[in-house]
Each structure stands twice: as C-alpha cells, then as structure tokens.
Short mmCIF file of C-alpha atoms in Angstrom, two decimals:
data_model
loop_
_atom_site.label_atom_id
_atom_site.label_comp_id
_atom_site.label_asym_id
_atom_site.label_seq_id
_atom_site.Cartn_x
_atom_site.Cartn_y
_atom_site.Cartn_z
CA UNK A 1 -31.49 12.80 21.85
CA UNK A 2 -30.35 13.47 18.88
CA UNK A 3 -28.73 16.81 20.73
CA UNK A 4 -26.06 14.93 22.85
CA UNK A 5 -22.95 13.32 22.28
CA UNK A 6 -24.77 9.68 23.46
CA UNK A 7 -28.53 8.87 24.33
CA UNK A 8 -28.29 7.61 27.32
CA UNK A 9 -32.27 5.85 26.56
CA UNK A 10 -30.61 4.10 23.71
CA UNK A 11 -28.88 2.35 26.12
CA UNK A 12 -30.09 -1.68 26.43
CA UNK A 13 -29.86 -0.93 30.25
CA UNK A 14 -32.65 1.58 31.11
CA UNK A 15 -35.77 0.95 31.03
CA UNK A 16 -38.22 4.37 31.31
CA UNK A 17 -41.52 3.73 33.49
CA UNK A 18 -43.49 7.23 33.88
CA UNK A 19 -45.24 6.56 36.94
CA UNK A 20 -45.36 8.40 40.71
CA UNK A 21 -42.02 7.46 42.20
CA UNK A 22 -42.86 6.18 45.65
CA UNK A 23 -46.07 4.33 44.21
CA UNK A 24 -43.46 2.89 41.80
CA UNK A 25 -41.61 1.84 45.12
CA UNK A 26 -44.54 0.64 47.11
CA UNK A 27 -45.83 -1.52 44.21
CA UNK A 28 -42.23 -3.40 43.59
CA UNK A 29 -40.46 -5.82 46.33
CA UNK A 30 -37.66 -5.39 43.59
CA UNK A 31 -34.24 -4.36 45.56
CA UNK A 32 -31.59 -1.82 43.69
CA UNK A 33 -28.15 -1.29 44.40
CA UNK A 34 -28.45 2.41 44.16
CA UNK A 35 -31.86 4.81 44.07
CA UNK A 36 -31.40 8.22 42.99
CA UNK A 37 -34.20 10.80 43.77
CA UNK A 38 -33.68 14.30 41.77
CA UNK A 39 -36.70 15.84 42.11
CA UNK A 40 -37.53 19.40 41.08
CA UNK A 41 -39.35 22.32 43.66
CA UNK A 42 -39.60 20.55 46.58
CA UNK A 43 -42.85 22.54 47.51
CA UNK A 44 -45.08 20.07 45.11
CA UNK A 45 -47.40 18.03 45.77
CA UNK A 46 -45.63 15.27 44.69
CA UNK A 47 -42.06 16.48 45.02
CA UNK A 48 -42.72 17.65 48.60
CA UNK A 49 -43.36 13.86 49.44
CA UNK A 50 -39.95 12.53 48.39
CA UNK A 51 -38.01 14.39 50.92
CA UNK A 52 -39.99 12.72 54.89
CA UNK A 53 -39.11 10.14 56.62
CA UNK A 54 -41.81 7.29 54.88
CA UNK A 55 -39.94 8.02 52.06
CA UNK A 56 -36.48 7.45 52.78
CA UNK A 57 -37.59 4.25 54.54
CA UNK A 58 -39.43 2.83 51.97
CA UNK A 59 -36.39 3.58 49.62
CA UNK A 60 -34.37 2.02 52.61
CA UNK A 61 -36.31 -1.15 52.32
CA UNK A 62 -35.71 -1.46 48.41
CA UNK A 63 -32.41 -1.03 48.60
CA UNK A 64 -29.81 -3.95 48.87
CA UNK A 65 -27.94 -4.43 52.62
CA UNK A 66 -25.13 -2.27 51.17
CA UNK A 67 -26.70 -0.01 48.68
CA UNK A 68 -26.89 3.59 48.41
CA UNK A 69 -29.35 6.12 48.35
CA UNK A 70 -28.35 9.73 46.36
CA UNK A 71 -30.89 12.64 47.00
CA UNK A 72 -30.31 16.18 45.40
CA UNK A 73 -31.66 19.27 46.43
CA UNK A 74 -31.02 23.01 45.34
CA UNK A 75 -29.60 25.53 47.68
CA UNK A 76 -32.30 27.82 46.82
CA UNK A 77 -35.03 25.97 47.73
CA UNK A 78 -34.07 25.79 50.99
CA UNK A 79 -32.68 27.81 54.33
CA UNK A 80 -30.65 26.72 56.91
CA UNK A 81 -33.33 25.41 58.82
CA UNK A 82 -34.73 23.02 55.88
CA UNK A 83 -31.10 21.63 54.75
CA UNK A 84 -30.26 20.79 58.44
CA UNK A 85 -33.74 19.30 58.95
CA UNK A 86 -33.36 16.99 55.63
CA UNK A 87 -29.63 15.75 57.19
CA UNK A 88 -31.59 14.65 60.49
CA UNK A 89 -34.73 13.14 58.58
CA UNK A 90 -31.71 11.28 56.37
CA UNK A 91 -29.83 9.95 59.38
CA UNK A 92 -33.08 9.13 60.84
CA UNK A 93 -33.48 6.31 58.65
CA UNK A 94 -29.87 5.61 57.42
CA UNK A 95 -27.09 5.45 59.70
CA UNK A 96 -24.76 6.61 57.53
CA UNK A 97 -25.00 10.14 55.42
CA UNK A 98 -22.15 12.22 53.49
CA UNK A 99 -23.02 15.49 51.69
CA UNK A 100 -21.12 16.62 48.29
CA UNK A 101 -21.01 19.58 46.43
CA UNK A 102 -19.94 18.94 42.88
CA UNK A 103 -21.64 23.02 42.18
CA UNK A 104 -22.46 25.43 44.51
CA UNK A 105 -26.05 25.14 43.45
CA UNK A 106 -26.96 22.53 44.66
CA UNK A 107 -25.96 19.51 46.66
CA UNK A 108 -26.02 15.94 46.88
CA UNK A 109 -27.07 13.54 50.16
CA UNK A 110 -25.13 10.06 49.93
CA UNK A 111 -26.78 7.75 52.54
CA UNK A 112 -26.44 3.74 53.28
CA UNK A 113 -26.95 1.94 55.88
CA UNK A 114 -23.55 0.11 55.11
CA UNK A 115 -20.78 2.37 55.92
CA UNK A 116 -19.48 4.74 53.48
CA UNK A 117 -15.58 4.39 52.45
CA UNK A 118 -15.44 6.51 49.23
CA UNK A 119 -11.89 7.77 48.84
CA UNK A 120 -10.72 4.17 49.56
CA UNK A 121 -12.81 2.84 47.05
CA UNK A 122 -12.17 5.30 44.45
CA UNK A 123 -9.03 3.87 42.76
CA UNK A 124 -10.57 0.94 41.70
CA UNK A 125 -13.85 2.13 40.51
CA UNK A 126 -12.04 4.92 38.41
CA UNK A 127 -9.81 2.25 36.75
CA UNK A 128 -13.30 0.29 36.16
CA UNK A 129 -14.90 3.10 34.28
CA UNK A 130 -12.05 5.54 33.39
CA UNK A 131 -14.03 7.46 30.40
CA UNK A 132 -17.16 7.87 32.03
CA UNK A 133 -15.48 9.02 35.48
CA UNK A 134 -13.27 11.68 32.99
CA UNK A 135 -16.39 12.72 31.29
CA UNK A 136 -18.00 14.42 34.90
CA UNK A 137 -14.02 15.62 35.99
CA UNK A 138 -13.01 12.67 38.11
CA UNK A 139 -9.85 10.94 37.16
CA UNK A 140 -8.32 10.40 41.02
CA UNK A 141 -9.62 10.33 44.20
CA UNK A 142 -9.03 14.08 45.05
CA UNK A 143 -11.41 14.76 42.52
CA UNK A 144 -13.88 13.16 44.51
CA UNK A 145 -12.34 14.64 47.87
CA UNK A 146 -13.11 18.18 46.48
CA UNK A 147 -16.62 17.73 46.07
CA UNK A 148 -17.01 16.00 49.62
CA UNK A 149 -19.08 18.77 51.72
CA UNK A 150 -19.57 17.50 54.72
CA UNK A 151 -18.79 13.38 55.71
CA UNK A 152 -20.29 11.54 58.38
CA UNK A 153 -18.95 13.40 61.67
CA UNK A 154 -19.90 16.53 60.00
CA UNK A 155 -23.56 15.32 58.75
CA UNK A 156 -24.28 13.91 62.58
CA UNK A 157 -23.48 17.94 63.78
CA UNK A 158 -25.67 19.55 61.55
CA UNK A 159 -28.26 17.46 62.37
CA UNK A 160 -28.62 17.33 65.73
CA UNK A 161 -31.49 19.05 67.37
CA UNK A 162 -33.09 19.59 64.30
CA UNK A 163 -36.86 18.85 63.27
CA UNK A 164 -37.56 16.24 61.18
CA UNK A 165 -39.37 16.04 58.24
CA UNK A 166 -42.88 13.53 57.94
CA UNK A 167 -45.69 12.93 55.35
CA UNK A 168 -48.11 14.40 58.45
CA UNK A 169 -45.96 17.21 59.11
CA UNK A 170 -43.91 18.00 55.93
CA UNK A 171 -41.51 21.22 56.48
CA UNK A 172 -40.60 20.83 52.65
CA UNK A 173 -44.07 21.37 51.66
CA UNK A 174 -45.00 24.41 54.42
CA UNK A 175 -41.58 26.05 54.91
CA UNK A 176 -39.36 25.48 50.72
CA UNK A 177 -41.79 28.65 49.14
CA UNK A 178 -40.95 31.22 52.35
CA UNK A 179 -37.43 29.88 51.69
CA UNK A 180 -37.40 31.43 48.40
CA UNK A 181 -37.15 34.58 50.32
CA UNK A 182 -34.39 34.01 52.22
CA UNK A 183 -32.42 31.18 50.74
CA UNK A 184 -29.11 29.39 51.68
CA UNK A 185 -27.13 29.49 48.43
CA UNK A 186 -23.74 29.14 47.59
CA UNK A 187 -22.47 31.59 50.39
CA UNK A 188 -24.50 30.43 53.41
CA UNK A 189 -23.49 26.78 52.33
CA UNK A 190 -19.74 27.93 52.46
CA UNK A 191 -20.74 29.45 56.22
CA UNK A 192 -22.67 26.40 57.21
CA UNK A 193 -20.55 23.86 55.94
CA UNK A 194 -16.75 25.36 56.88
CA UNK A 195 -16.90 24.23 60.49
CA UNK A 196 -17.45 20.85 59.62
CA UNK A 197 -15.13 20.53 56.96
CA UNK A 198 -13.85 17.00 56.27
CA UNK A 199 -10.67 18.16 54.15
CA UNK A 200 -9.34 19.65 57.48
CA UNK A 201 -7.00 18.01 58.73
CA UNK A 202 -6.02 16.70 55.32
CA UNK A 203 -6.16 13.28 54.88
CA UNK A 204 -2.49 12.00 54.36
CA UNK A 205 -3.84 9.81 51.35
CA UNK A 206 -4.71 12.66 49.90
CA UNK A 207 -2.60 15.32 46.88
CA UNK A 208 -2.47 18.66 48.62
CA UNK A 209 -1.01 20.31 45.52
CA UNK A 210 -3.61 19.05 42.99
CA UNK A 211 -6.79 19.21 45.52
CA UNK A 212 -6.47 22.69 46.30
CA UNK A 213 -6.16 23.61 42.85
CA UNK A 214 -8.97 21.15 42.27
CA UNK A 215 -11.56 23.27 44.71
CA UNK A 216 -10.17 26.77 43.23
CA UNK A 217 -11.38 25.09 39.46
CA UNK A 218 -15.07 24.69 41.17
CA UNK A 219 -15.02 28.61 42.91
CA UNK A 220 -14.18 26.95 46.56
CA UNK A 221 -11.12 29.57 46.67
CA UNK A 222 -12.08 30.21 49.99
CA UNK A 223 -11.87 26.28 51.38
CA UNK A 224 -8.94 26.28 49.14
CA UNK A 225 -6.99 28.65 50.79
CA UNK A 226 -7.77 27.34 54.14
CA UNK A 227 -7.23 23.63 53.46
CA UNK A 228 -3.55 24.61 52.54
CA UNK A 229 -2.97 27.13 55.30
CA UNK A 230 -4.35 23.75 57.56
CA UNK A 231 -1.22 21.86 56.55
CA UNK A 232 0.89 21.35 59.81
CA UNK A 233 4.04 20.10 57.09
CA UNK A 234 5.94 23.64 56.08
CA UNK A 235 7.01 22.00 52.75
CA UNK A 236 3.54 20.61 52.50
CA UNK A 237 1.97 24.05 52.89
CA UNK A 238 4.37 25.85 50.76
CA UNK A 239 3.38 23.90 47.81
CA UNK A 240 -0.05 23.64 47.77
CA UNK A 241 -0.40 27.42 48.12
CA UNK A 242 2.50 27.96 45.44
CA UNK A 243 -0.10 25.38 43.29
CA UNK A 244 -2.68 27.87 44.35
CA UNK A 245 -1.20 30.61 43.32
CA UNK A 246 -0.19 29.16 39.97
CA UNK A 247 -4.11 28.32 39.40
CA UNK A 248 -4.79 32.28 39.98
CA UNK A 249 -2.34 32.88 36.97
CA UNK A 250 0.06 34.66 39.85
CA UNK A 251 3.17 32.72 38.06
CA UNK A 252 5.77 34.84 40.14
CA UNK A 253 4.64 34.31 43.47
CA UNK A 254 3.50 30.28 42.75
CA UNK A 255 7.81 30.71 41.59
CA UNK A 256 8.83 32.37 44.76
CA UNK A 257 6.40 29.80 47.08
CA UNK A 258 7.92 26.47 45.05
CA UNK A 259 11.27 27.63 45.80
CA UNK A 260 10.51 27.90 49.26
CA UNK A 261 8.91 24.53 49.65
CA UNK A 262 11.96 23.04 47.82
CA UNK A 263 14.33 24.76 50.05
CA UNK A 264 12.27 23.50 53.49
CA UNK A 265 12.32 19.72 51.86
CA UNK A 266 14.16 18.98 48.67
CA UNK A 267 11.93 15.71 48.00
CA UNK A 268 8.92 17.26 47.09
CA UNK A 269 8.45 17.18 43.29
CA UNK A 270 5.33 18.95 43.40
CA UNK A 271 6.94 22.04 43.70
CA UNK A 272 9.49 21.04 41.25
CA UNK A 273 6.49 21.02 39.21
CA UNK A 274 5.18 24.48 39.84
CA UNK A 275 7.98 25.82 39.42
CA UNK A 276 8.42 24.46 35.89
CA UNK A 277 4.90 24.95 35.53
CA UNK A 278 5.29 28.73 36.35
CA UNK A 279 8.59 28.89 33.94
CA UNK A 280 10.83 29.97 37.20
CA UNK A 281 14.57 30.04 35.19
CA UNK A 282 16.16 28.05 37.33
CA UNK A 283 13.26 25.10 37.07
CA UNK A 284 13.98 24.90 33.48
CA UNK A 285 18.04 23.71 34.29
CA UNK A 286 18.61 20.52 32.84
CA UNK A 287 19.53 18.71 36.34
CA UNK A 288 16.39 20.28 37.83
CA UNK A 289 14.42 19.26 34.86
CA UNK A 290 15.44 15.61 34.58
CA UNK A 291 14.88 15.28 38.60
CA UNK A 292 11.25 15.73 37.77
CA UNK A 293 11.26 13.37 35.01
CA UNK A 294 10.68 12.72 31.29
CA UNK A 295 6.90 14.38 30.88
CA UNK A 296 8.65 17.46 32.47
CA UNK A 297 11.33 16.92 29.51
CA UNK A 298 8.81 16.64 26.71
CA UNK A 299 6.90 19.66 28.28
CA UNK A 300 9.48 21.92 28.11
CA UNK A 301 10.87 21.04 24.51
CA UNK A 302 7.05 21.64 23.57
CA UNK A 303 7.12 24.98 24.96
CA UNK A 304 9.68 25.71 23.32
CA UNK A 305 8.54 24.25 20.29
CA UNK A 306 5.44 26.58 20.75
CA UNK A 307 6.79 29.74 21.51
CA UNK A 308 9.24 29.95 18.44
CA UNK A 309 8.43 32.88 16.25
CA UNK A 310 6.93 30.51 13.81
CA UNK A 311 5.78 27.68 15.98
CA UNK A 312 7.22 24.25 15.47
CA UNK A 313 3.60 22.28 15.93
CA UNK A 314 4.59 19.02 14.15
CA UNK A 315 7.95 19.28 17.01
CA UNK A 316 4.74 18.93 20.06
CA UNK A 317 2.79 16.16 18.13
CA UNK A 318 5.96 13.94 18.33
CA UNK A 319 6.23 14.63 21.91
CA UNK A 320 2.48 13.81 22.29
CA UNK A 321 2.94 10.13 24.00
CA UNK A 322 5.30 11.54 26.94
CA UNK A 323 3.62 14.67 27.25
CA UNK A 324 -0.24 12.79 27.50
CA UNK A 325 1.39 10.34 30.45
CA UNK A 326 2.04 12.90 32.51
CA UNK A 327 -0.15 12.38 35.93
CA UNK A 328 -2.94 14.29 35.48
CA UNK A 329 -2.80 15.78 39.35
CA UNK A 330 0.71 16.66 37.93
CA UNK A 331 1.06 20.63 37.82
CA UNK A 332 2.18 20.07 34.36
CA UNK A 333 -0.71 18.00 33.13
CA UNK A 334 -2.81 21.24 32.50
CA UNK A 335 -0.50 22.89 29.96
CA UNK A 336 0.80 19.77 28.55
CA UNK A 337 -2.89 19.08 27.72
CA UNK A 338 -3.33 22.53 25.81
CA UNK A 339 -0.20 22.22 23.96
CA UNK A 340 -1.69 18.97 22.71
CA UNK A 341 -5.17 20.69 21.93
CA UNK A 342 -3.35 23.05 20.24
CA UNK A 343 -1.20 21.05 17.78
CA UNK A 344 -4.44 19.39 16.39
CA UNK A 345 -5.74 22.69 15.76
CA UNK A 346 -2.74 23.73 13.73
CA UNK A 347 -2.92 21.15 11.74
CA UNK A 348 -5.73 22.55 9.91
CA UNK A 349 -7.11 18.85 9.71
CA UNK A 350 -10.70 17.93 10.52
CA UNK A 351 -9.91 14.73 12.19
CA UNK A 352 -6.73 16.41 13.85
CA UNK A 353 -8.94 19.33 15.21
CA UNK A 354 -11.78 16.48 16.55
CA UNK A 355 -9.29 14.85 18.41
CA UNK A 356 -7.64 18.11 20.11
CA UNK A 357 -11.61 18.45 21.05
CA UNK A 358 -11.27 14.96 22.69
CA UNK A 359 -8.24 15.74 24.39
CA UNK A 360 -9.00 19.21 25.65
CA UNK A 361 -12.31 17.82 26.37
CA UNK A 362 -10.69 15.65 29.59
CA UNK A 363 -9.38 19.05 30.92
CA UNK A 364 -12.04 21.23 31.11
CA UNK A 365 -14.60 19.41 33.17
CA UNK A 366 -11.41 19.21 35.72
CA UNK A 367 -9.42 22.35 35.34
CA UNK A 368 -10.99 24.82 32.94
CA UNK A 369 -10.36 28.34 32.26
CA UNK A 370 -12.36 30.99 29.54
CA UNK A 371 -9.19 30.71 28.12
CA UNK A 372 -9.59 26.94 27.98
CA UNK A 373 -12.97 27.54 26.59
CA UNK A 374 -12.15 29.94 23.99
CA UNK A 375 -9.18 27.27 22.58
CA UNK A 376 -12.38 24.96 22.04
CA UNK A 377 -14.71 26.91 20.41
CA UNK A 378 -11.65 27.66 17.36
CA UNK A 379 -11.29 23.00 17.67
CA UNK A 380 -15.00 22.96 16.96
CA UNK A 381 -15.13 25.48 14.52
CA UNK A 382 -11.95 23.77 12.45
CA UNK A 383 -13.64 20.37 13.03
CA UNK A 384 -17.02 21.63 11.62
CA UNK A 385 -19.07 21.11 15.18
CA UNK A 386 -21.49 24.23 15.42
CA UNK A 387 -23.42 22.51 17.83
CA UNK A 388 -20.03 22.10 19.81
CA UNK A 389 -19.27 25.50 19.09
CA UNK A 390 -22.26 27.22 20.40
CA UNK A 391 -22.50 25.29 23.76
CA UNK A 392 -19.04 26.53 24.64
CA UNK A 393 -20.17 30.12 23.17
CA UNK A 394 -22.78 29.66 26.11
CA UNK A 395 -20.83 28.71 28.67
CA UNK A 396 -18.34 31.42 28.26
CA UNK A 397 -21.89 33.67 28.02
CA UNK A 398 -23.49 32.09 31.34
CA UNK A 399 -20.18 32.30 33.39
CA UNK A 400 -17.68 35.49 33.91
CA UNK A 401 -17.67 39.07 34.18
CA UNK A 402 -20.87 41.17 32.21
CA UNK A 403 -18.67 42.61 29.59
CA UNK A 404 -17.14 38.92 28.43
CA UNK A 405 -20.46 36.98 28.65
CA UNK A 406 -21.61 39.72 26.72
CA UNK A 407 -19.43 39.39 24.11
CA UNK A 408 -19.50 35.35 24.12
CA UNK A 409 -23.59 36.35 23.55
CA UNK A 410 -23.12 38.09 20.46
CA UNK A 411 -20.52 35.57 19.24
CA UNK A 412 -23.02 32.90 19.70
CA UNK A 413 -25.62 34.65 17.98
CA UNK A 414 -23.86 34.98 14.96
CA UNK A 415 -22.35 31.45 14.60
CA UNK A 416 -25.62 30.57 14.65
CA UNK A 417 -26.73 33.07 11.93
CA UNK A 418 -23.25 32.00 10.27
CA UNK A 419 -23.37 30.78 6.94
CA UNK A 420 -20.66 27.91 8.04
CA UNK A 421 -24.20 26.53 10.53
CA UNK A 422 -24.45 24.07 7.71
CA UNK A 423 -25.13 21.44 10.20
CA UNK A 424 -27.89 22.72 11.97
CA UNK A 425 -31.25 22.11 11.38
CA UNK A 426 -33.65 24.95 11.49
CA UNK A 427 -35.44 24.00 14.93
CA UNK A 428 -31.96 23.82 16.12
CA UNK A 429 -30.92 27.38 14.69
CA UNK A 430 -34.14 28.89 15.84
CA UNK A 431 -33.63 27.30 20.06
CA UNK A 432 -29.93 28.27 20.25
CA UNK A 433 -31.44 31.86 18.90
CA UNK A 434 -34.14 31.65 21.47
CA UNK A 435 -31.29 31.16 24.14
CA UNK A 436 -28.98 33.40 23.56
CA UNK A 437 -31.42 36.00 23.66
CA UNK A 438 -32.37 34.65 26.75
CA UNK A 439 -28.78 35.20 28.19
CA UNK A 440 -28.10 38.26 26.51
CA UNK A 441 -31.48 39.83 28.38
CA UNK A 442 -30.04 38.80 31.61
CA UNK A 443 -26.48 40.40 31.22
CA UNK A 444 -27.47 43.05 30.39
CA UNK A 445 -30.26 43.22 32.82
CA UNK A 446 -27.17 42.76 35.43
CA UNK A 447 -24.66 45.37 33.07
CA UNK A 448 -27.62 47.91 33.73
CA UNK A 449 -26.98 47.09 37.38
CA UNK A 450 -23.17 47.31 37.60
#
C-alpha cells in the first residue's frame, strides 16, 4: 500500500473476505451489480472451476436483472480451441457477451443478461467519474471503442459449434497446460478476432481520426490501418490515415494526406488539425489557423514560444488555459499536453514539476510515446519522486527495442543506487534492485538472440 499513489483497501467501500470464490457465492443470496472474476492459471484446482458453466450461472443468479459479469483470461493460457469454447460456455448462460482487449495479453469477457449498449452509455458515465476513467486512458467513447474486440454478433460466431466447458468435463482444467505449448497470443488473437471486427463498418458516432490513432497507441497498427482503409467517405479516409501517419512520426506524408482530405471536403477540421499538428506551412496561415479555432491559436504561439533559441517557457504557461481545453481526441491535444509538461519542468519548481507530472500523466495512459516517457522521468526527478522515476525507468526497460530497454535498465539501476534516492527506504531500494536485474537478464537474454 504504501507503494501506490492510493490504497484502494483504505477505501470505506471494500470490504476483503479471503474465502473460495464460488463457496463465497453459494453461501450468499446477496445480489451485485457487477462480479468480476480475475483468476490466475486457469489449470488449478480452484481456478479451473471459475471458468464452466455452474459457475457462470451461479454468478448469473447473484447478479441483479441488469448487472454485469467481467471475466479475464490470458492469451497464453489458452488456444483457439479454449477461448472459443469459454465464448460458447459464456453465451450459454448469458445472452449477451462482448469481448475487449485493453492489452494484447490478455482479454476481457463482458456478459449480462440485459443487453449491452456501451458506447451509448459512455458519455455519461465518463462525465460521472472523469479522473478515474483518465487514470486507465478513457476520456471519450472511442477510447472504449478501441478496446472493443469482438461485440455481440462477433461473440455469437466464434462460438458456435464449439464445446462447452462443465465442472464434470472441464476443458480449462485438461486442455490450459497443453495450451502452454501452443498458445493463442497477441498474433493469433489479431487472426481470430479480424473477421469479426466490430469497428468495421465504423460506427458513424464514432472519431475516425482520434480512434485509429487510439488503436496504433495500444500496437493494433494492423486493425488501425484497416479500420481507416474501411471508410467508404474519401475525406473520411484521408484523414484518419493522415492521423495515422502523424502517430508513426511520418509528419510529411500525415501533411500531404490532410491536404488531400481538405481538398475532397473543406469541412473537415480534423485534417485541419493534422496538418497543424504536422507543422505543414500553409496550416500555420493565420486564416487557416483561426478556422480551426483558438486552442489551435494558443498551440501555435506555444510552439513558437518553445522553439526560440532560448525558449520563452513563462510565454506557454500563460497560454496554459486555451491550450489544456483543447478536445483531447483533437490532433493537437497530444503536443499541447507536452508543451504544458514541459513548462512545469522549466520552471525548476517542485510543485511546478509535480503538476507537469499530473498533466503529462492524463496523456500517457492514452497516447504515450518513449519519448513521452523519458519527459517524465526528468518531472519526477525535478519533483523529487524516485519511486515515480524508477517505474517509468521500467517501463521504458520492459517495452522497446533491446538496445533502449537496455539502457533504461542501467538508468534504473543507478537512480536507485543514486545518492538523490533519499526517499526510498531500504526494502524499497533493495526490490527495485532485485527487478531491474530481473529485466536486465531478460534483454539481454533476447540481445544474445538478436
């Protein structure tokens, strides 16, 4: 606890019980609005159990008329076989069954017996709860969209024909270890799931632009790329794979595609956007420029602000109220959010450098880059959070090319030996020690390889 940000025991709401989950269950006539099950290897004795068909009914039978059941499972712990037999064991018992990906690890089952209306829903719940949505990446409903694997046509396909799963004959038990062998993962999930894919044809609710760079942030280039070539609108298309290229860092071409999308319908302001966003000349013209609105103002006197030989940082903090209500699907949101960041930094004050944490902090979980990720390590360092500091050392070290994560490794090591680790207590020195060396055995276990 004392580890995180917030203890989520300390928390007058939760109540811990250690006990077998379904004899917890069986013993209670107690009905929930939402059960989660997150069990780990689905091969135990007593994991194997909370993935048949007694289960999900007895969950089924504590849960109110419209609530909703959330099962995880890893993608390798199972084949195809197993994930398709868990979607018809699911929809045995609950009529209605979504799938979403928010990693490629692993994925999520959302079943009710109410129907399931997410994206229309999501508005409101978002504006309910707008900090602890940001906190997991989701400040719209595309957010949401992108994660969405397979909906409720697409879980009924999968699971036809397939066996289903029972406490007398439980394939999770029998068939998860030889699984091991061959598993689904991340790639056979992108096969499996690609035919079925809800995001095609685009819902018209939906922000092309922003959604396809949304599933490029979580490694779904792939579904990116074909969810914008999908788009039957020329304009339409042109934009989100400008916004697509301007994600990949390819600043000409997102340029040359914006232009294009412009030309075929001069309404869109998306790719007014990315083309400001991707500094195209003639995006920056006054007239173009105020047609897109005063955050795209601010932005660009920031910029400019920024890029002077001897930046002008106190010039961005005025413009920091414009420049923070910029839409956040906005293709300006991203860098207006990391020349915010990075006039706290400047600042050289602890409190200033906290806060450019906070704000950078409702980026990444959305749109995050090792670039993104380097910018916070420096905000923790100036605002004296080694703890801060060394979880983003690790997730530039578990994520990337061999040669960077590498090099994040041995950064991480010595902040931790650092004589600025004033705040760390030796048991927590001597674990983010024991870690690194962890993930500095595996790269270069994988380096040898290369």
């Amino acid at each position: 606890a004392a580890w995180r940000d917030r203890d989520p025991l300390a928390d007058p709401r939760v109540q811990v019980r250690t006990n077998d989950a379904r004899s917890a269950l069986l013993l209670s006539d107690k009905r929930y609005d939402a059960i989660v099950s997150q069990p780990s290897h689905p091969w135990g004795a007593g994991a194997s159990h909370l993935y048949t068909r007694e289960f999900f009914t007895l969950v089924r039978d504590r849960l109110v008329p419209d609530g909703v059941f959330v099962q995880w499972i890893g993608l390798a712990f199972v084949d195809e076989d197993l994930l398709r037999s868990l979607l018809a064991t699911l929809r045995g018992v609950f009529p209605n069954v979504r799938v979403y990906r928010p990693s490629l690890t692993g994925v999520l089952f959302l079943a009710s017996a109410a129907p399931l209306d997410v994206e229309a829903n999501a508005a409101a719940a978002i504006a309910a709860a707008p900090e602890d949505f940001a906190a997991v990446g989701i400040v719209c409903a595309e957010d949401l969209a992108a994660a969405l694997a397979l909906d409720d046509a697409g879980t009924r396909a999968l699971a036809e024909g397939a066996e289903l799963s029972t406490d007398d004959r439980n394939v999770l038990a029998t068939r998860s270890p030889k699984a091991l062998r061959t598993p689904l993962g991340a790639v056979g999930a992108d096969k499996l799931f690609a035919p079925h894919d809800p995001l095609i044809p685009l819902p018209p609710e939906l922000d092309a632009s922003y959604l396809v760079r949304r599933l490029a942030s979580i490694d779904q280039l792939e579904r990116a790329t074909q969810v914008a070539a999908s788009l039957v609108d020329p304009a339409q298309r042109l934009a989100a794979q400008a916004s697509l290229a301007l994600r990949a860092g390819r600043a000409s071409e997102a340029g040359r595609l914006a232009g294009e999308a412009s030309s075929a319908d001069p309404t869109r302001l998306d790719a007014r956007e990315i083309a400001l966003a991707a500094s195209v000349p003639h995006a920056e013209r006054a007239a173009e420029v105020g047609a897109v609105g005063s955050g795209a103002q601010a932005l660009l006197q920031a910029r400019r602000a920024a890029e002077l030989a001897e930046p002008d940082w106190s010039a961005v903090q005025a413009l920091d109220a414009p420049l923070a209500a910029i839409d956040p699907r906005s293709a300006l949101a991203t860098e207006a959010t990391r020349l915010r960041a990075r006039s706290r930094l400047a600042s050289g004050d602890l409190a200033q450098a906290r806060e450019g944490m906070r704000i950078l902090d409702e980026l990444l979980p959305r749109m995050r880059t090792r670039a993104d990720l380097r910018l916070r390590v420096q905000l923790a360092d100036a605002a004296g959070a080694t703890s801060g500091a060394l979880s983003t050392w690790m997730e530039l070290a578990t994520s990337g090319a061999a040669d960077s994560r590498a090099a994040a490794v041995s950064r991480g090591i010595a902040l931790a030996n650092s004589p600025r680790a004033t705040s760390l207590s030796e048991p927590e020195r001597e674990a983010w020690l024991r870690d690194f060396a962890a993930v500095k055995s595996i790269v270069a276990g994988k380096r040898g390889r290369m």
